[in-house]
Structure formats: structure tokens, C-alpha cells
Short mmCIF file of C-alpha atoms in Angstrom, two decimals:
data_model
loop_
_atom_site.label_atom_id
_atom_site.label_comp_id
_atom_site.label_asym_id
_atom_site.label_seq_id
_atom_site.Cartn_x
_atom_site.Cartn_y
_atom_site.Cartn_z
CA MET A 1 111.11 118.92 73.14
CA ILE A 2 113.61 121.38 74.24
CA LEU A 3 112.73 124.94 75.00
CA SER A 4 115.07 126.41 72.51
CA ILE A 5 113.00 124.69 69.83
CA LEU A 6 109.74 125.47 71.43
CA PHE A 7 110.38 129.14 71.39
CA VAL A 8 111.88 129.53 68.01
CA GLY A 9 109.66 131.55 65.82
CA SER A 10 107.40 132.43 68.65
CA SER A 11 106.02 136.02 68.59
CA VAL A 12 106.23 138.30 71.65
CA SER A 13 102.39 137.80 72.37
CA ARG A 14 102.66 134.03 72.03
CA ALA A 15 105.69 133.83 74.39
CA ALA A 16 103.60 135.72 76.97
CA GLU A 17 100.56 133.46 76.76
CA ALA A 18 100.32 131.10 79.84
CA PRO A 19 99.45 127.43 79.42
CA ARG A 20 95.87 126.80 79.08
CA ILE A 21 93.44 124.08 78.15
CA VAL A 22 91.21 124.67 75.25
CA GLU A 23 88.30 122.85 73.67
CA LYS A 24 86.86 122.83 70.26
CA GLY A 25 84.17 120.50 68.91
CA GLY A 26 84.56 118.19 71.92
CA ARG A 27 88.29 117.81 71.47
CA HIS A 28 90.89 119.33 73.82
CA ALA A 29 94.49 120.80 73.59
CA LEU A 30 96.97 121.77 76.22
CA MET A 31 98.33 125.11 74.76
CA VAL A 32 101.86 125.86 75.66
CA ASP A 33 103.41 129.04 74.27
CA GLY A 34 100.31 129.49 71.98
CA ALA A 35 100.30 126.05 70.27
CA PRO A 36 98.99 122.47 71.18
CA PHE A 37 101.51 120.48 73.23
CA LEU A 38 101.67 116.78 73.78
CA VAL A 39 103.18 115.78 77.27
CA LEU A 40 105.45 112.83 76.74
CA GLY A 41 105.94 112.68 80.56
CA ALA A 42 107.67 110.75 83.23
CA GLN A 43 106.71 111.00 86.88
CA ILE A 44 109.56 110.54 89.31
CA ASN A 45 109.35 108.42 92.51
CA ASN A 46 107.58 109.93 95.51
CA SER A 47 110.76 110.71 97.40
CA SER A 48 112.90 111.95 94.55
CA SER A 49 112.26 115.71 94.69
CA TRP A 50 115.24 116.42 96.85
CA ALA A 51 118.73 117.83 96.04
CA SER A 52 120.42 114.48 96.92
CA THR A 53 118.15 112.53 94.56
CA LEU A 54 117.47 114.86 91.64
CA PRO A 55 120.84 114.09 90.01
CA GLU A 56 119.41 110.49 89.48
CA VAL A 57 116.33 111.87 87.75
CA TRP A 58 117.68 113.62 84.69
CA PRO A 59 119.78 110.88 83.03
CA ALA A 60 116.75 108.53 83.24
CA LEU A 61 114.38 111.05 81.70
CA LYS A 62 116.71 111.93 78.98
CA ASP A 63 117.22 108.23 78.23
CA MET A 64 113.41 107.98 77.91
CA HIS A 65 113.32 111.08 75.54
CA ALA A 66 110.61 112.65 77.85
CA ASN A 67 109.74 116.26 77.27
CA THR A 68 108.15 116.76 80.64
CA VAL A 69 108.95 115.73 84.20
CA GLU A 70 106.21 115.22 86.91
CA ALA A 71 107.69 115.92 90.38
CA PRO A 72 106.07 116.32 93.89
CA VAL A 73 106.17 119.28 96.12
CA TYR A 74 105.69 118.25 99.75
CA TRP A 75 103.59 120.35 102.21
CA GLU A 76 105.71 118.98 105.12
CA GLN A 77 108.80 120.56 103.48
CA LEU A 78 107.11 123.62 102.20
CA GLU A 79 105.54 124.81 105.42
CA ALA A 80 107.55 123.03 108.27
CA SER A 81 106.16 125.62 110.66
CA PRO A 82 102.96 127.52 110.36
CA GLY A 83 103.14 130.40 107.78
CA ASN A 84 106.95 130.08 107.27
CA PHE A 85 107.58 128.80 103.64
CA ASP A 86 110.62 127.33 102.16
CA PHE A 87 110.49 127.33 98.45
CA SER A 88 114.03 126.02 97.93
CA THR A 89 112.76 122.73 96.61
CA VAL A 90 110.38 124.51 94.16
CA ASP A 91 113.11 126.79 93.00
CA MET A 92 115.36 123.85 92.44
CA LEU A 93 112.83 121.79 90.46
CA VAL A 94 112.02 124.71 88.20
CA GLN A 95 115.71 125.57 87.63
CA ARG A 96 116.84 121.97 87.03
CA THR A 97 113.95 121.40 84.56
CA ARG A 98 114.97 124.48 82.64
CA GLU A 99 118.57 123.37 82.59
CA ASN A 100 117.59 119.93 81.26
CA HIS A 101 115.30 121.52 78.52
CA MET A 102 112.02 120.10 79.76
CA HIS A 103 108.65 121.21 81.06
CA LEU A 104 107.55 120.53 84.70
CA VAL A 105 104.30 119.33 86.10
CA VAL A 106 104.21 120.21 89.83
CA LEU A 107 102.42 117.62 92.04
CA TRP A 108 100.97 119.10 95.25
CA PHE A 109 101.15 116.60 97.94
CA GLY A 110 98.96 118.27 100.55
CA THR A 111 95.87 117.10 102.43
CA TRP A 112 95.76 113.86 100.48
CA LYS A 113 98.26 111.48 99.10
CA ASN A 114 96.84 108.08 98.00
CA GLY A 115 93.89 108.43 100.34
CA ASN A 116 96.11 109.30 103.36
CA MET A 117 97.63 112.35 105.01
CA HIS A 118 101.23 111.34 105.01
CA TYR A 119 102.65 114.58 103.59
CA VAL A 120 101.02 117.04 105.85
CA PRO A 121 103.38 119.09 108.25
CA GLN A 122 104.15 117.80 111.77
CA TRP A 123 102.19 120.77 113.20
CA VAL A 124 99.08 119.40 111.57
CA LYS A 125 99.65 115.79 112.48
CA THR A 126 100.12 116.52 116.09
CA ASP A 127 97.20 118.79 116.62
CA ILE A 128 94.29 116.57 116.10
CA LYS A 129 91.88 118.95 117.92
CA LYS A 130 92.42 121.80 115.49
CA TYR A 131 93.08 119.64 112.51
CA PRO A 132 90.53 116.78 112.81
CA ARG A 133 90.96 113.45 111.22
CA VAL A 134 88.30 111.23 109.76
CA ILE A 135 86.45 109.01 112.29
CA ASN A 136 85.61 105.58 111.04
CA GLN A 137 82.55 103.55 111.71
CA ALA A 138 83.96 102.09 115.00
CA GLY A 139 84.57 105.71 116.28
CA GLU A 140 88.32 105.62 115.91
CA PRO A 141 90.43 108.37 114.28
CA ILE A 142 92.27 107.20 111.11
CA ASP A 143 95.25 108.48 109.14
CA VAL A 144 93.24 110.89 106.94
CA LEU A 145 92.31 114.54 107.41
CA SER A 146 88.61 115.22 107.30
CA ALA A 147 87.22 116.98 104.22
CA ASN A 148 84.41 118.43 106.49
CA SER A 149 86.85 120.59 108.50
CA ARG A 150 87.16 124.24 107.68
CA ALA A 151 90.50 124.38 109.54
CA ASN A 152 92.04 121.60 107.45
CA LEU A 153 90.75 123.39 104.16
CA GLU A 154 92.14 126.77 105.27
CA ALA A 155 95.46 125.37 106.24
CA ASP A 156 95.94 123.45 102.92
CA LYS A 157 94.61 126.38 100.94
CA HIS A 158 96.99 128.80 102.56
CA ALA A 159 100.02 126.57 101.59
CA PHE A 160 98.79 126.00 98.09
CA THR A 161 98.09 129.68 97.49
CA ALA A 162 101.61 130.47 98.63
CA LEU A 163 102.97 127.81 96.20
CA MET A 164 101.10 129.20 93.25
CA HIS A 165 101.97 132.70 94.11
CA HIS A 166 105.70 131.80 94.23
CA LEU A 167 105.39 129.85 90.84
CA ALA A 168 103.82 132.95 89.40
CA GLU A 169 106.82 135.05 90.52
CA ILE A 170 109.51 132.81 89.12
CA ASP A 171 107.75 131.29 85.95
CA SER A 172 105.01 133.54 84.58
CA THR A 173 107.24 134.34 81.51
CA GLU A 174 109.15 131.14 80.77
CA HIS A 175 106.28 128.65 81.27
CA THR A 176 108.50 125.83 82.50
CA VAL A 177 105.46 124.68 84.64
CA ILE A 178 102.70 123.74 82.39
CA PHE A 179 100.36 121.89 84.84
CA VAL A 180 99.84 121.64 88.54
CA GLN A 181 98.23 118.76 90.30
CA VAL A 182 96.01 119.62 93.27
CA GLU A 183 96.48 116.89 95.84
CA ASN A 184 97.18 113.25 94.87
CA GLU A 185 94.65 110.44 94.66
CA SER A 186 92.40 112.17 97.17
CA GLY A 187 89.94 110.42 99.35
CA ILE A 188 89.70 108.18 102.39
CA ILE A 189 91.41 104.74 102.81
CA GLY A 190 90.06 103.19 105.92
CA SER A 191 86.39 104.37 105.78
CA PRO A 192 83.70 105.14 103.33
CA ARG A 193 83.19 108.71 104.97
CA ASP A 194 83.75 110.61 108.12
CA PHE A 195 81.50 109.43 110.89
CA SER A 196 82.40 112.24 113.32
CA LEU A 197 79.50 113.79 115.25
CA SER A 198 79.48 116.81 113.05
CA SER A 199 79.59 114.80 109.76
CA ASN A 200 76.81 112.49 111.02
CA ARG A 201 74.55 115.48 111.65
CA GLU A 202 75.27 116.67 108.13
CA PHE A 203 74.56 113.15 106.72
CA GLU A 204 71.21 113.06 108.42
CA SER A 205 70.19 116.40 106.97
CA LYS A 206 68.80 117.24 103.55
CA ILE A 207 71.12 117.09 100.59
CA PRO A 208 72.52 120.54 99.45
CA ALA A 209 70.80 122.15 96.43
CA ASP A 210 73.89 122.25 94.29
CA LEU A 211 74.36 118.46 94.40
CA LEU A 212 70.61 117.88 93.73
CA ARG A 213 70.92 120.05 90.60
CA ALA A 214 73.98 118.15 89.45
CA ALA A 215 72.39 114.71 90.04
CA GLY A 216 69.02 115.65 88.84
CA LYS A 217 67.44 114.37 92.03
CA SER A 218 64.50 115.40 94.21
CA PRO A 219 65.13 116.50 97.82
CA GLY A 220 65.75 114.14 100.61
CA THR A 221 68.34 112.94 102.93
CA TRP A 222 71.51 111.40 101.72
CA ARG A 223 70.33 107.80 102.39
CA GLU A 224 66.93 108.53 100.83
CA VAL A 225 68.35 109.86 97.62
CA PHE A 226 71.53 107.79 97.11
CA GLY A 227 70.73 104.59 98.98
CA GLY A 228 73.71 102.22 99.37
CA ASP A 229 76.00 104.84 97.68
CA ALA A 230 75.10 107.54 100.07
CA ASP A 231 78.35 107.37 102.20
CA GLU A 232 80.62 107.58 99.15
CA VAL A 233 78.62 110.37 97.46
CA PHE A 234 78.62 112.30 100.76
CA GLN A 235 82.39 112.06 101.00
CA ALA A 236 82.78 112.99 97.36
CA TYR A 237 80.60 116.07 97.72
CA TYR A 238 82.60 117.54 100.58
CA GLN A 239 85.96 116.49 99.09
CA ALA A 240 85.17 117.93 95.66
CA ARG A 241 84.18 121.21 97.20
CA TYR A 242 87.25 121.26 99.35
CA ILE A 243 89.62 120.70 96.50
CA ASN A 244 87.76 123.11 94.28
CA GLU A 245 88.20 125.93 96.86
CA VAL A 246 91.92 125.07 97.17
CA ALA A 247 92.31 125.15 93.32
CA GLU A 248 90.17 128.54 93.06
CA ALA A 249 92.55 130.15 95.53
CA GLY A 250 95.63 128.91 93.80
CA LYS A 251 94.33 130.11 90.35
CA ARG A 252 93.81 133.60 91.66
CA GLU A 253 97.62 133.69 92.17
CA PHE A 254 98.57 131.96 88.92
CA ASN A 255 95.98 130.97 86.30
CA ILE A 256 97.50 127.95 84.73
CA PRO A 257 95.93 124.46 84.17
CA LEU A 258 95.08 122.50 87.40
CA TYR A 259 94.01 118.95 87.56
CA CYS A 260 93.51 116.18 90.01
CA ASN A 261 94.32 112.56 89.63
CA VAL A 262 92.29 109.48 90.46
CA TRP A 263 92.88 106.07 92.04
CA LEU A 264 90.38 104.12 90.02
CA SER A 265 87.84 101.63 90.90
CA TYR A 266 89.16 98.28 89.51
CA PRO A 267 87.34 95.03 88.77
CA ILE A 268 87.20 92.81 91.83
CA ALA A 269 88.95 89.50 91.36
CA GLU A 270 86.18 87.42 92.99
CA LEU A 271 83.17 85.28 92.12
CA PRO A 272 80.41 87.15 90.30
CA GLU A 273 78.20 87.15 93.40
CA ARG A 274 81.00 88.88 95.41
CA GLN A 275 81.52 91.68 92.93
CA VAL A 276 80.46 94.43 95.33
CA GLY A 277 82.53 97.67 95.27
CA ASN A 278 83.99 98.75 98.68
CA PRO A 279 84.83 102.43 98.84
CA GLY A 280 87.48 103.20 101.34
CA ILE A 281 88.99 99.81 100.94
CA GLY A 282 89.23 99.06 97.13
CA TRP A 283 89.93 102.75 96.41
CA PRO A 284 89.98 106.07 98.36
CA SER A 285 86.30 106.85 99.08
CA GLY A 286 85.18 110.20 97.62
CA GLY A 287 87.55 110.49 94.86
CA PRO A 288 86.43 111.09 91.10
CA VAL A 289 86.24 107.39 90.25
CA GLN A 290 84.48 106.43 86.99
CA ARG A 291 81.01 106.48 88.38
CA LEU A 292 81.46 109.81 90.27
CA LEU A 293 83.12 111.86 87.52
CA TRP A 294 79.89 113.71 86.87
CA LEU A 295 79.87 114.92 90.37
CA TRP A 296 83.37 116.22 90.38
CA LYS A 297 82.93 117.94 86.97
CA ALA A 298 79.86 119.80 88.31
CA LEU A 299 81.21 120.67 91.85
CA ALA A 300 84.93 121.31 91.09
CA PRO A 301 84.87 123.65 88.09
CA ALA A 302 88.34 125.19 89.11
CA LEU A 303 89.86 121.91 88.12
CA ASP A 304 90.55 122.06 84.35
CA VAL A 305 91.13 118.19 84.09
CA ILE A 306 90.46 115.13 85.97
CA GLY A 307 93.12 112.54 85.00
CA PRO A 308 92.91 108.76 85.63
CA ASP A 309 96.00 106.82 87.06
CA ILE A 310 95.83 103.64 85.28
CA TYR A 311 97.54 100.59 86.64
CA SER A 312 95.75 97.60 84.81
CA ASP A 313 97.23 96.38 81.53
CA ASP A 314 93.90 94.72 80.60
CA LEU A 315 93.05 96.07 77.24
CA GLY A 316 89.27 96.20 77.73
CA PHE A 317 89.63 98.00 81.26
CA TYR A 318 92.19 100.42 79.76
CA THR A 319 90.04 101.27 76.87
CA ASN A 320 86.79 101.81 79.10
CA VAL A 321 88.74 104.17 81.37
CA LEU A 322 89.87 106.15 78.41
CA LYS A 323 86.41 106.37 77.06
CA THR A 324 85.07 107.39 80.45
CA TYR A 325 87.47 110.34 80.96
CA ALA A 326 87.64 111.47 77.40
CA THR A 327 84.29 113.30 77.73
CA ALA A 328 83.24 116.53 75.98
CA GLY A 329 83.92 118.50 79.26
CA ASN A 330 87.18 116.74 80.24
CA ALA A 331 90.57 116.58 78.40
CA LEU A 332 91.97 113.08 78.41
CA TRP A 333 95.31 113.19 80.47
CA ILE A 334 96.94 110.14 81.88
CA PRO A 335 99.10 111.59 84.74
CA GLU A 336 100.15 108.04 85.83
CA THR A 337 100.41 104.64 84.31
CA GLY A 338 102.54 101.53 84.56
CA ASN A 339 106.11 101.75 83.47
CA SER A 340 106.47 98.23 82.22
CA ASP A 341 106.45 97.25 78.55
CA ALA A 342 102.83 95.96 78.83
CA TYR A 343 101.66 99.58 79.04
CA ALA A 344 103.64 101.07 76.19
CA SER A 345 101.14 100.53 73.41
CA TYR A 346 98.46 102.34 75.42
CA LEU A 347 100.07 105.69 74.60
CA PHE A 348 98.95 105.19 70.99
CA LEU A 349 95.47 103.94 72.16
CA ALA A 350 95.17 107.10 74.43
CA LEU A 351 96.04 109.25 71.42
CA ASN A 352 93.34 107.53 69.54
CA TYR A 353 90.88 109.03 72.23
CA GLY A 354 92.42 112.53 71.92
CA ALA A 355 94.93 112.47 74.83
CA ILE A 356 96.88 115.64 75.68
CA GLY A 357 99.52 113.63 77.45
CA PHE A 358 100.66 110.37 78.92
CA SER A 359 103.07 109.68 81.85
CA PRO A 360 104.50 106.39 83.09
CA PHE A 361 105.24 106.39 86.85
CA GLY A 362 108.48 105.76 88.67
CA VAL A 363 111.15 106.96 86.18
CA ASP A 364 114.51 107.74 87.81
CA HIS A 365 117.70 106.03 88.86
CA THR A 366 117.22 106.17 92.52
CA GLY A 367 116.99 102.35 92.53
CA TRP A 368 113.31 102.28 93.76
CA THR A 369 112.00 101.16 90.34
CA PHE A 370 114.91 101.29 87.91
CA SER A 371 118.62 100.98 88.43
CA GLU A 372 121.15 102.94 86.66
CA GLY A 373 121.34 102.00 82.99
CA GLU A 374 117.80 100.57 83.18
CA GLY A 375 114.54 102.12 82.19
CA PRO A 376 111.09 101.79 80.69
CA LYS A 377 112.25 100.20 77.46
CA LEU A 378 109.10 100.23 75.16
CA HIS A 379 107.99 103.60 76.59
CA SER A 380 111.30 104.91 75.61
CA GLU A 381 110.93 103.66 72.12
CA ASN A 382 107.53 105.46 71.87
CA PHE A 383 108.90 108.84 73.23
CA ALA A 384 111.92 108.63 70.87
CA LEU A 385 109.74 108.04 67.98
CA LEU A 386 107.19 110.69 68.74
CA GLU A 387 109.12 113.44 70.56
CA PRO A 388 110.46 115.09 67.39
CA ILE A 389 107.02 115.40 65.96
CA SER A 390 104.99 115.90 69.30
CA ARG A 391 103.90 119.38 68.37
CA GLU A 392 102.54 118.17 65.05
CA ILE A 393 100.86 115.15 66.63
CA ALA A 394 99.28 117.48 69.22
CA ARG A 395 97.89 119.88 66.62
CA LEU A 396 96.60 117.10 64.36
CA ASN A 397 94.94 115.27 67.24
CA PHE A 398 93.21 118.50 68.36
CA GLU A 399 92.02 118.95 64.89
CA GLY A 400 90.54 115.40 64.77
CA LYS A 401 92.85 114.22 62.07
CA LEU A 402 94.67 111.45 63.89
CA LYS A 403 93.96 107.71 64.43
CA ALA A 404 95.92 104.99 65.94
CA ALA A 405 95.82 101.16 66.24
CA VAL A 406 97.33 98.79 68.77
CA ASP A 407 97.84 95.07 68.41
CA ALA A 408 95.51 92.90 70.53
CA PRO A 409 94.53 89.24 70.60
CA GLY A 410 92.64 88.40 67.42
CA GLN A 411 93.27 92.00 65.96
CA ALA A 412 96.48 91.64 64.16
CA GLU A 413 94.86 93.30 61.11
CA GLN A 414 92.88 96.54 61.52
CA GLU A 415 91.58 99.27 59.39
CA LEU A 416 91.60 103.09 59.97
CA ASP A 417 88.86 105.00 58.09
CA PHE A 418 89.82 108.48 56.72
CA GLY A 419 86.78 108.71 54.38
CA LYS A 420 88.19 108.54 50.88
CA TRP A 421 91.22 106.69 52.02
CA LYS A 422 91.48 103.65 54.27
CA ALA A 423 94.70 102.65 56.07
CA SER A 424 95.17 98.96 56.51
CA VAL A 425 97.33 98.16 59.54
CA ARG A 426 98.94 94.73 59.92
CA PHE A 427 101.01 93.95 63.01
CA GLY A 428 104.10 91.64 63.29
CA PHE A 429 106.65 90.38 60.81
CA PRO A 430 107.23 88.57 58.57
CA GLN A 431 104.15 89.28 56.46
CA PRO A 432 104.32 86.71 53.57
CA ASP A 433 102.15 87.53 50.47
CA GLY A 434 98.73 85.97 50.88
CA ARG A 435 98.97 85.23 54.47
CA HIS A 436 97.51 86.92 57.49
CA ALA A 437 99.85 89.14 59.68
CA PRO A 438 101.25 87.12 62.64
CA GLY A 439 100.79 89.90 65.19
CA THR A 440 103.34 90.61 67.81
CA PRO A 441 104.18 88.02 70.53
CA ALA A 442 103.27 90.31 73.52
CA HIS A 443 100.86 92.41 71.56
CA THR A 444 103.07 95.40 71.55
CA GLY A 445 102.60 96.49 67.96
CA ARG A 446 101.37 100.13 67.53
CA ALA A 447 100.74 102.38 64.52
CA LEU A 448 99.68 106.04 64.05
CA VAL A 449 98.30 107.69 60.94
CA ALA A 450 97.52 111.41 60.74
CA GLN A 451 95.82 113.21 57.75
CA LEU A 452 97.74 116.15 56.54
CA SER A 453 95.49 117.06 53.49
CA SER A 454 93.00 115.15 51.41
CA ASP A 455 95.66 112.85 49.93
CA GLU A 456 98.64 113.19 52.32
CA PHE A 457 99.21 111.45 55.56
CA LEU A 458 101.81 111.22 58.34
CA VAL A 459 102.51 107.54 59.24
CA THR A 460 104.54 105.87 61.82
CA GLY A 461 104.65 102.89 64.10
CA ILE A 462 106.56 99.94 65.61
CA ASP A 463 106.21 96.37 64.49
CA ALA A 464 103.47 97.33 61.99
CA SER A 465 102.97 97.98 58.31
CA VAL A 466 100.45 100.47 56.90
CA ALA A 467 98.98 100.28 53.41
CA PHE A 468 96.33 102.58 51.87
CA HIS A 469 93.38 101.83 49.56
CA THR A 470 90.14 103.40 48.50
CA GLU A 471 86.68 101.98 49.38
CA GLY A 472 86.13 98.49 47.92
CA ARG A 473 89.47 98.11 46.49
CA LEU A 474 92.62 96.34 47.68
CA PRO A 475 95.93 98.45 48.16
CA GLY A 476 97.66 99.08 44.98
CA LEU A 477 94.45 98.87 42.76
CA ARG A 478 93.49 102.17 40.88
CA MET A 479 95.69 104.08 43.23
CA GLN A 480 99.43 104.85 43.50
CA ILE A 481 102.02 106.31 45.78
CA LEU A 482 103.06 109.64 44.41
CA SER A 483 105.77 110.03 47.03
CA ALA A 484 106.77 108.46 50.43
CA GLU A 485 109.20 110.71 52.28
CA GLU A 486 111.07 109.75 55.35
CA GLY A 487 111.91 112.72 57.57
CA THR A 488 110.72 114.88 60.43
CA PHE A 489 109.47 118.24 61.34
CA GLU A 490 111.88 121.03 62.27
CA ASN A 491 110.26 124.10 63.70
CA GLY A 492 107.03 123.06 62.07
CA VAL A 493 108.54 122.52 58.64
CA TRP A 494 108.75 119.06 57.10
CA LYS A 495 112.34 117.95 56.32
CA THR A 496 112.79 115.08 54.03
CA SER A 497 115.81 112.82 54.59
CA ARG A 498 115.12 110.29 51.69
CA LEU A 499 112.39 108.76 49.58
CA TRP A 500 110.91 105.27 50.17
CA ASN A 501 110.18 103.09 47.28
CA GLY A 502 110.48 99.53 45.93
CA ASP A 503 110.65 97.02 48.90
CA GLN A 504 109.89 99.81 51.33
CA THR A 505 106.55 100.54 49.83
CA ASP A 506 105.32 97.62 47.73
CA ARG A 507 103.76 95.76 50.54
CA GLY A 508 102.85 98.76 52.73
CA LEU A 509 105.12 101.06 54.71
CA ALA A 510 106.94 98.65 56.90
CA PHE A 511 107.91 99.92 60.41
CA ARG A 512 109.95 97.06 61.68
CA LYS A 513 110.85 96.86 65.40
CA HIS A 514 114.39 98.21 64.77
CA ILE A 515 113.22 101.00 62.38
CA ARG A 516 112.20 104.20 64.15
CA THR A 517 111.00 106.68 61.58
CA VAL A 518 108.21 108.80 60.22
CA VAL A 519 106.97 108.86 56.65
CA LYS A 520 104.86 111.53 54.93
CA ILE A 521 102.93 109.81 52.06
CA HIS A 522 101.24 111.44 49.10
CA LEU A 523 98.61 109.32 47.51
CA GLY A 524 96.78 109.48 44.16
CA THR A 525 94.20 107.61 42.04
CA PHE A 526 94.01 106.81 38.36
#
């Protein structure tokens, strides 16, 4: 949604309010300029935050109808020599985002990027004595900075603090930047933990009291308390505290929402007896993977959100990840997911679990993922459909009034329960009378229903029909459609473009694949 629309009707106090995460009744909202905001995001490729490549970014994002861009800021560029900061890339990102009427999520590529240290400055890479690396079990240094090093922490914290201070200077009023990611998929690739002499001494000592409280465990050594998981938990403890201290320092400069993203633990494609997780190989050891989310939430309170990067299009796995990270103490935010059509319906699934945002990865025309004129087709369909009503979607979801359905094998017909009213969703066309819905060939059908009042609903979808009924009755029996208005919201006010009736309503509201629209329906009984 463009800034000129976002700010229309905003009071002075609202315009001065910084972005923040709020929670009510276990549900969350990202507040931007005083109102819930739904991030319809697109993350650009890793090497696209440069003056030479940014012109290839904006056309792709506009074609996708994104309202937010996720773009990296590189420590190696920001602080090429110790203490000397170059904010030209940051300034360019903020200014170009404003010019293209979007919001910006800044991705800090600091100590960690995908379980490695590739984006640290050369002066860090070349001074191994001062900025120590992880030592693996063979006693060899690897391409990862140690989270047990105070020097590493202080260097990253100094740079991140400077970044946040600068963002406060240039964006404390306009709120172009709505979220900042602290590191990227942090952890160790190549070892379950640091096996340096100093880390080994810590590992053989008693577990710190704050972790014992969080875990509800009795005192003991790491191995005594956590057994076979001790190496990974040890790494997670020091890594969470490291990132929390970086985030705390940044927030003192600019108090806007901070999050970290997660390289998940994925199912192992092996025989059942070989299904043994391997931290440091299957995923970066120490990150907030599914089973360690509790530790990170307890020990990194400066992070407002922990968001999973989801790159499996398996419905069961995707659903379980959404359930895991949509906890009472964690807003559901998908900072990265696959950009192929197979992932598109999962935006609706994520909304069903209260998501505050959703962002496919690799959206630009640099040629790395998409060529000019190409893009994420079905994701673009979703964003084009939802962006005009994204503020309302965010508000209704925060209030717990939104439900969604996605097509899946054996689930071409589903029902959403709104108490007095039930919404029957049927995927795929044609839908002949008396026959079951055919479903969609690639299971891409999706539908969304939000309750506006006791008898009014906002309905939309793609490749789906939606019909309403009361308990125990079929659609059309002892109920009627008082009005079905096609339209959209303009500055929070519903604007009707035409009424639906006859063939458009007699067999449910039909949102065929080529029809991208939203309907407000008013129901009654007799």
C-alpha cells in the first residue's frame, strides 16, 4: 500500500508513532502508523542492494504488487575499515523505497549469514587471533565466527548500533523502515558447537542459572542435563545471548521491531532408522529451530519476533511450522519462503494462523531467480488481490475475525465456522449441481472469509466458491442474501462498484481463476 494512502487521515500523534508489535488475547499485529499492517513482502536476492542492481528490483516488486521490500545491508560494506561507516547504501535503500511507495525491512548481514561469516569485513576475516572462529571437533578453524568471543560480539554490536542510530536519524518520522532483521539464519554450519579450549572449559562447567530456569532443569553439566542435545543447546545458549545483546544495543538507538530468521530443521529423506538430526550439517547449529524456540524466546527478549524461513512445500510440514511459531509469545512472520507457485496458497494458510506478514524470496530482475518480464506468478495474484484491502485484513486478523482455507488432496470441500454462520468453501471449477467440487489440479485454490459484523462478511479467493448456511441447514434454506457488494476499501471506507446476484450468487460466490475481486455479503434468516 503506498505511503500517500497509508498516511491519509492520520493524526499527528499517529504519524509520530513508531512501528511496534502488539499482542492481545494471544494474537499479534505489526502496527505501522498506529494501525495493523499486513506485510505483503518480497525479499530481493543477496547481492542486489547495490546502486548497479537496485534498478532491477523495483519493476519486479511493482509487478508483484508488494507493499514491502526486504533488502540486505552488508557489514563488509558498512564498515570496510574499523570505526569508519559508509551509510550510502542504507540511505539509497530508504530513499528508493520511499520513491517507490513501499516499506522497507532491513536485513543485517553481520556475524552470521546462513550459518557462515561471509559478510563480515576483511579486517575481521584476516585477524583470526582477535576475532576467533569456531573450532570444529577435529581442532580446525572453520568459516564461522565464534559466539563465545567477546571481541566478535563487541565488533558486531558496534556496527549494528551505528546502523540503528543512522536509521533513527533518517527515518524516525516517515517510518519507511518497519522491521529490522538481526543477522541471517544464525548458527554454525560445519560443527555442532565451538570446540575451542575456552569453549570446552565452559562446556565442562555447570549450566548457567538463567538457562536452567528457562528449561526447568536441575543443576548439572551440559552433558548431564541435556544428554545428546548438549552441544546444540550449548551453542544456542551463547548464540541467543550474543544476538540479544546486539539487538538490545540497537534498540537503545532506534526502538522499532527486531526479529531473527530461522533455517529450519527439515525432515530427513532417509529410512526411519536413519532419521537422526544433525545440527551443524542439516541446519546451522544453535539457531532457533523448532525444538529450541523456547530457549530463544526466554534468552533473547530484545527480539520481538522469531520468523521461520520455509522452503518445503509439503502441506503437513508447512502447517506444523506455522503452528510452532504462531505461539502466544511470538508473532507469526514468514520472512522468507519459496517463490514458486507451489508456495502461493500458503499465504492464506499463514493468515489462518494469524500471520503479520509473508515474503517470498529472490524477487528482482537481476537474472539470478527471474528474468525481466518474469516473476512469481501466483504470489503476484495473491498480492494483487489482497493489497488493496491489506489494512482491513490485518485489523480483522488481529481481532480474530478471519479464517482461510486452501485446497489440498482430499480436501476440495471445507467448512469455516463463524458460530451462527458457516461458510462452505469448494475448490475448482466447474461445480455442477449435485456433484462434488473437482479441486484444483495443482491444489492452488485458496479462499478467505472475514466477519465484519454478526451477519456481514468480507469474502475473496481464487479458484473457489463460498456459500453460507446456518447450523444443520444447506445453503439457501431459511436464509437469504440481503446484498452482495463487489468493491474495495478506500482509506478504510468500503466502496461498492456493483451488486452480485443471479448466476453470481445462486451457487455460492464464485471466485474463478480469472476473477480477482472482493465481495462484502450481508446475510439474513427467515
